[in-house]
GROMACS .gro file of C-alpha atoms in nm:
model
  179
    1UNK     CA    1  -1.485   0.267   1.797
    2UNK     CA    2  -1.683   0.440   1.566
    3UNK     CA    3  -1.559   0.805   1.670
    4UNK     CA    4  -1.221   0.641   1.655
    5UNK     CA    5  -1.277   0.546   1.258
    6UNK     CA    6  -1.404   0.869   1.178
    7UNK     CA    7  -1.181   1.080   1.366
    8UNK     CA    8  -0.841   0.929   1.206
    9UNK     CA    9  -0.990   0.767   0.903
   10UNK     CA   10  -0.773   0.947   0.671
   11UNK     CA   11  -0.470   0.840   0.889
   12UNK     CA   12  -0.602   0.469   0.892
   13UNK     CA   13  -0.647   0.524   0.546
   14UNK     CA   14  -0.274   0.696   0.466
   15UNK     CA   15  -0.173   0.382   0.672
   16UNK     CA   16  -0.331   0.099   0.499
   17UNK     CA   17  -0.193   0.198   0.165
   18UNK     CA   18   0.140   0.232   0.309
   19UNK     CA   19   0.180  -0.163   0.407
   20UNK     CA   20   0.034  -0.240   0.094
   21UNK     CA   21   0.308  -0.037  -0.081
   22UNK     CA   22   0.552  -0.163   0.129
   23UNK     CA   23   0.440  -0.479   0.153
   24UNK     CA   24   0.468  -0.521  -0.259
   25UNK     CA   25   0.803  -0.330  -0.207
   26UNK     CA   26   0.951  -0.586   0.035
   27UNK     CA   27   0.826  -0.841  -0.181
   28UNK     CA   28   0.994  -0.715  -0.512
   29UNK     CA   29   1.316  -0.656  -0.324
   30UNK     CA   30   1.282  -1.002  -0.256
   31UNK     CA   31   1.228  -1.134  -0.567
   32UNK     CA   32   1.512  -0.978  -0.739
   33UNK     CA   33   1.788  -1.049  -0.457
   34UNK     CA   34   1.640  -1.448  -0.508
   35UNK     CA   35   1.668  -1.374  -0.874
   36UNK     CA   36   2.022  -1.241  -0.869
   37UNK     CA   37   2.067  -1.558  -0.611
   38UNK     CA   38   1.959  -1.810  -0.836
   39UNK     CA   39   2.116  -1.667  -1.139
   40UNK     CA   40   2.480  -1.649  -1.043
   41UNK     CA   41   2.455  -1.963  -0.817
   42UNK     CA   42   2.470  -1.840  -0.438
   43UNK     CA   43   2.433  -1.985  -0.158
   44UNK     CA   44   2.099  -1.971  -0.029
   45UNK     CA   45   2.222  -1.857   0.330
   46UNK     CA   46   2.362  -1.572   0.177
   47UNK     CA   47   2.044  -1.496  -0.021
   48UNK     CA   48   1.864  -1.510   0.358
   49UNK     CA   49   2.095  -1.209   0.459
   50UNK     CA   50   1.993  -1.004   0.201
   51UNK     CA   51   1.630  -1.117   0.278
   52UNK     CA   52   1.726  -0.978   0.654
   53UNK     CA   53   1.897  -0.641   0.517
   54UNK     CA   54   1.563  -0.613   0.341
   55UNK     CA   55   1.348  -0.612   0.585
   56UNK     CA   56   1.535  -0.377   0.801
   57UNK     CA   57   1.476  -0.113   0.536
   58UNK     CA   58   1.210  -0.163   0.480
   59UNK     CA   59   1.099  -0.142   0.906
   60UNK     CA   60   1.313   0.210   0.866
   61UNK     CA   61   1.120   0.321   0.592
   62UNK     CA   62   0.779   0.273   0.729
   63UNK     CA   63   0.849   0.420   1.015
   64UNK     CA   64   0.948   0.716   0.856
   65UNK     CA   65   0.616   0.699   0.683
   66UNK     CA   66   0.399   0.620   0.909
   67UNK     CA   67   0.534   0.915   1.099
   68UNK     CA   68   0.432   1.141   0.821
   69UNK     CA   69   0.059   0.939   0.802
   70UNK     CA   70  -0.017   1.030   1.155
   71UNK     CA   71   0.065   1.401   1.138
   72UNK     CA   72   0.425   1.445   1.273
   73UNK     CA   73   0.558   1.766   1.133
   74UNK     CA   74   0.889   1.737   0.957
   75UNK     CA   75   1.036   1.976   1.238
   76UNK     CA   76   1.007   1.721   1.490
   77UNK     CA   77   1.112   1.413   1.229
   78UNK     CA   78   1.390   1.560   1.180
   79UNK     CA   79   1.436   1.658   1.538
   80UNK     CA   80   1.391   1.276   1.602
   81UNK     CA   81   1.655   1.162   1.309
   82UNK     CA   82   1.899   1.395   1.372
   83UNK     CA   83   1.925   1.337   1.752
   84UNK     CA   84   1.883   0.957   1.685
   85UNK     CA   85   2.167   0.973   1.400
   86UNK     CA   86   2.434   1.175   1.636
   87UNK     CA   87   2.401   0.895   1.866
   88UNK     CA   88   2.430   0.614   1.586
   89UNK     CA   89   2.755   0.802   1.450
   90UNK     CA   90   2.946   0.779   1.768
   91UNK     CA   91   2.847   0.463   1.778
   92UNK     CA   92   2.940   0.398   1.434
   93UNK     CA   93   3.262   0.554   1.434
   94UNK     CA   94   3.346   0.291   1.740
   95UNK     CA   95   3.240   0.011   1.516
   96UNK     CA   96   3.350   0.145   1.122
   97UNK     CA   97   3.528  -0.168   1.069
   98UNK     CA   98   3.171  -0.404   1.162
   99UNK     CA   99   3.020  -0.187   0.923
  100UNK     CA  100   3.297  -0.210   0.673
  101UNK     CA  101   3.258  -0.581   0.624
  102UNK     CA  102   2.832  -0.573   0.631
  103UNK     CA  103   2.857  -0.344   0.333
  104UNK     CA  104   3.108  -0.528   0.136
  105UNK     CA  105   2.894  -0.845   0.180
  106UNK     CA  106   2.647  -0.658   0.077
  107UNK     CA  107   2.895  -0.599  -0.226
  108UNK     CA  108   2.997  -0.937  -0.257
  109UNK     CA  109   2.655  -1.097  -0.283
  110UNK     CA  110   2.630  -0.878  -0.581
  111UNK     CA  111   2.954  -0.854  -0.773
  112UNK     CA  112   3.186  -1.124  -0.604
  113UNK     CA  113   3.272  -1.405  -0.907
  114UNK     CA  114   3.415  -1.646  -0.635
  115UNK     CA  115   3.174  -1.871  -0.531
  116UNK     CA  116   3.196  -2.183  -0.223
  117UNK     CA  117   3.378  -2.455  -0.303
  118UNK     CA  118   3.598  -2.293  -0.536
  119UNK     CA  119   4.015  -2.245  -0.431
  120UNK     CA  120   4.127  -1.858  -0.412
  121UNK     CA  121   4.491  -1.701  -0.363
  122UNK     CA  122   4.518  -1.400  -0.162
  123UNK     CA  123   4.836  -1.183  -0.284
  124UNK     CA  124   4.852  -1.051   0.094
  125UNK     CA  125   5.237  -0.914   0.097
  126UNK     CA  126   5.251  -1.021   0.508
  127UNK     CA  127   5.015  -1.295   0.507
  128UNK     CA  128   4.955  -1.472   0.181
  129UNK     CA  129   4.674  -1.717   0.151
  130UNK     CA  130   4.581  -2.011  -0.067
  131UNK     CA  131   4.261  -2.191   0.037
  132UNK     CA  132   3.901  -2.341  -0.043
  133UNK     CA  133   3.600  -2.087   0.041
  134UNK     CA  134   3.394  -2.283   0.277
  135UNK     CA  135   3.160  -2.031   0.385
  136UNK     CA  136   3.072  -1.658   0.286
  137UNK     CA  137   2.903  -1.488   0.604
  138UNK     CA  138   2.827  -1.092   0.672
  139UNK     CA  139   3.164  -1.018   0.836
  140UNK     CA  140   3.373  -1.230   0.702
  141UNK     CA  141   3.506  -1.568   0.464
  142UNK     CA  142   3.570  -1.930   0.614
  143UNK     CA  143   3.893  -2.025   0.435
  144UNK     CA  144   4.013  -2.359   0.410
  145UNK     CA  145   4.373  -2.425   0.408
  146UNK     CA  146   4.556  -2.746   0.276
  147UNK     CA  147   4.677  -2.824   0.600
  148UNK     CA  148   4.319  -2.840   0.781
  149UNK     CA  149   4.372  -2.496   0.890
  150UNK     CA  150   4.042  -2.252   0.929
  151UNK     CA  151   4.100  -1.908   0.880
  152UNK     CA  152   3.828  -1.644   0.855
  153UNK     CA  153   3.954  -1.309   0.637
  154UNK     CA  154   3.749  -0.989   0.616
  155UNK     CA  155   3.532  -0.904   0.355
  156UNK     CA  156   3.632  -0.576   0.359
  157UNK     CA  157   4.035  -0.698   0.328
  158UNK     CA  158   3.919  -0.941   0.039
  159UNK     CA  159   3.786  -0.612  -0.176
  160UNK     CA  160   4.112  -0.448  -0.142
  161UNK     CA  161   4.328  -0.746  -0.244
  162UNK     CA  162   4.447  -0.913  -0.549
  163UNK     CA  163   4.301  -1.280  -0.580
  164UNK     CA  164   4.336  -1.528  -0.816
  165UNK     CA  165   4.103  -1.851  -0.823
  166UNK     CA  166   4.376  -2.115  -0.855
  167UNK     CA  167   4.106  -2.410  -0.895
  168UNK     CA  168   3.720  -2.452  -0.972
  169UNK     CA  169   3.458  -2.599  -0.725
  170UNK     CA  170   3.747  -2.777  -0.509
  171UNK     CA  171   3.434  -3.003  -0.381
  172UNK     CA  172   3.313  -3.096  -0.692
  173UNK     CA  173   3.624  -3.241  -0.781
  174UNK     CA  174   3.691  -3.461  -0.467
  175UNK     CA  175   3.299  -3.605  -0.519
  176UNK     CA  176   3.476  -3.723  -0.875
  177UNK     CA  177   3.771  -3.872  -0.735
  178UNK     CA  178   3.600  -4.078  -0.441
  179UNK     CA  179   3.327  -4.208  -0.701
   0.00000   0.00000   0.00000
C-alpha cells in the first residue's frame, strides 16, 4: 500500500483535487439551475432534469480529466474520442429528432414564458391547437384539449411555432370557481 501511495501520489493527488473541483462545480451548476427554477416559477420535475443533464457533464468531464491525471497522452485521448464520437454520430444522425427535443427542453427550461397550468394556441397551419399545458417533459408537452383530449407536441415543433397564451394558470382559475 505504501509503494502504491508513493508511486502514484501525484496522480492520487491530481485526482483528489479534481472531485473537489468538480464536486463544487456540480454543486454551483446546481444551485443556479434551482435558482433560475425558483425564480421564474418551474416545475420542480423539470428543475430534476436539469439536475440529471448536470450530472452527465459533469461524469463526461471527469473522465476526460481523470484521463489526463493518470498519464494518458492526448494522442490516445483523442484516439479514444474520436473513435467513440464516429460511432455516437451515426448514431446520432439515426436519432437527430430525440436530440432535437432534449436540447430545446433544455431551451425551454431557460427561456420558455409558458408555464403549467396556463392555456396556449398553437398557429399550426395543418393542425392548430388550443389547450392547457399539463406537463413539460424532455421530449415533449402534455396538452390538454377542451374536449378531454391528450395530445403530446414536440418541443422542438413548439420553438418553431407561433403561440399565443389565450388564458393564465387555467387551474388556478377552476380552484376559484369550485370554492
Amino acid at each position: 500500500m505504501y509503494d502504491f501511495l508513493t508511486t502514484y501520489s501525484t496522480q492520487l493527488g491530481k485526482t483528489i483535487a479534481i472531485i473537489v473541483i468538480l464536486v463544487l462545480l456540480q454543486f454551483i451548476l446546481k444551485q443556479a439551475a434551482h435558482k433560475v427554477g425558483k425564480r421564474t416559477e418551474i416545475n420542480i420535475t423539470r428543475t430534476r432534469l436539469m439536475f440529471k443533464y448536470i450530472n452527465i457533464l459533469i461524469l463526461l468531464i471527469a473522465f476526460f480529466l481523470f484521463s489526463f491525471a493518470w498519464g494518458m497522452d492526448l494522442g490516445d485521448l483523442s484516439l479514444i474520442f474520436s473513435s467513440t464520437f464516429a460511432v455516437i454520430g451515426v448514431a446520432l444522425f439515426a436519432i437527430w429528432s430525440i436530440l432535437s427535443n432534449i436540447t430545446s427542453g433544455i431551451i425551454m427550461f431557460f427561456s420558455f414564458p409558458y408555464r403549467i397550468g396556463d392555456k396556449i394556441k398553437i398557429h399550426d397551419k395543418d393542425m392548430p391547437i388550443e389547450a392547457v399545458i399539463e406537463d413539460i417533459r424532455a421530449f415533449h408537452l402534455h396538452l390538454r384539449t377542451d374536449d378531454g383530449e391528450l395530445t403530446t407536441y414536440p418541443n422542438n415543433l413548439i420553438l418553431q411555432k407561433a403561440v399565443t397564451l389565450v388564458q393564465k394558470d387555467v387551474y388556478l382559475d377552476e380552484g376559484k370557481d369550485s370554492l
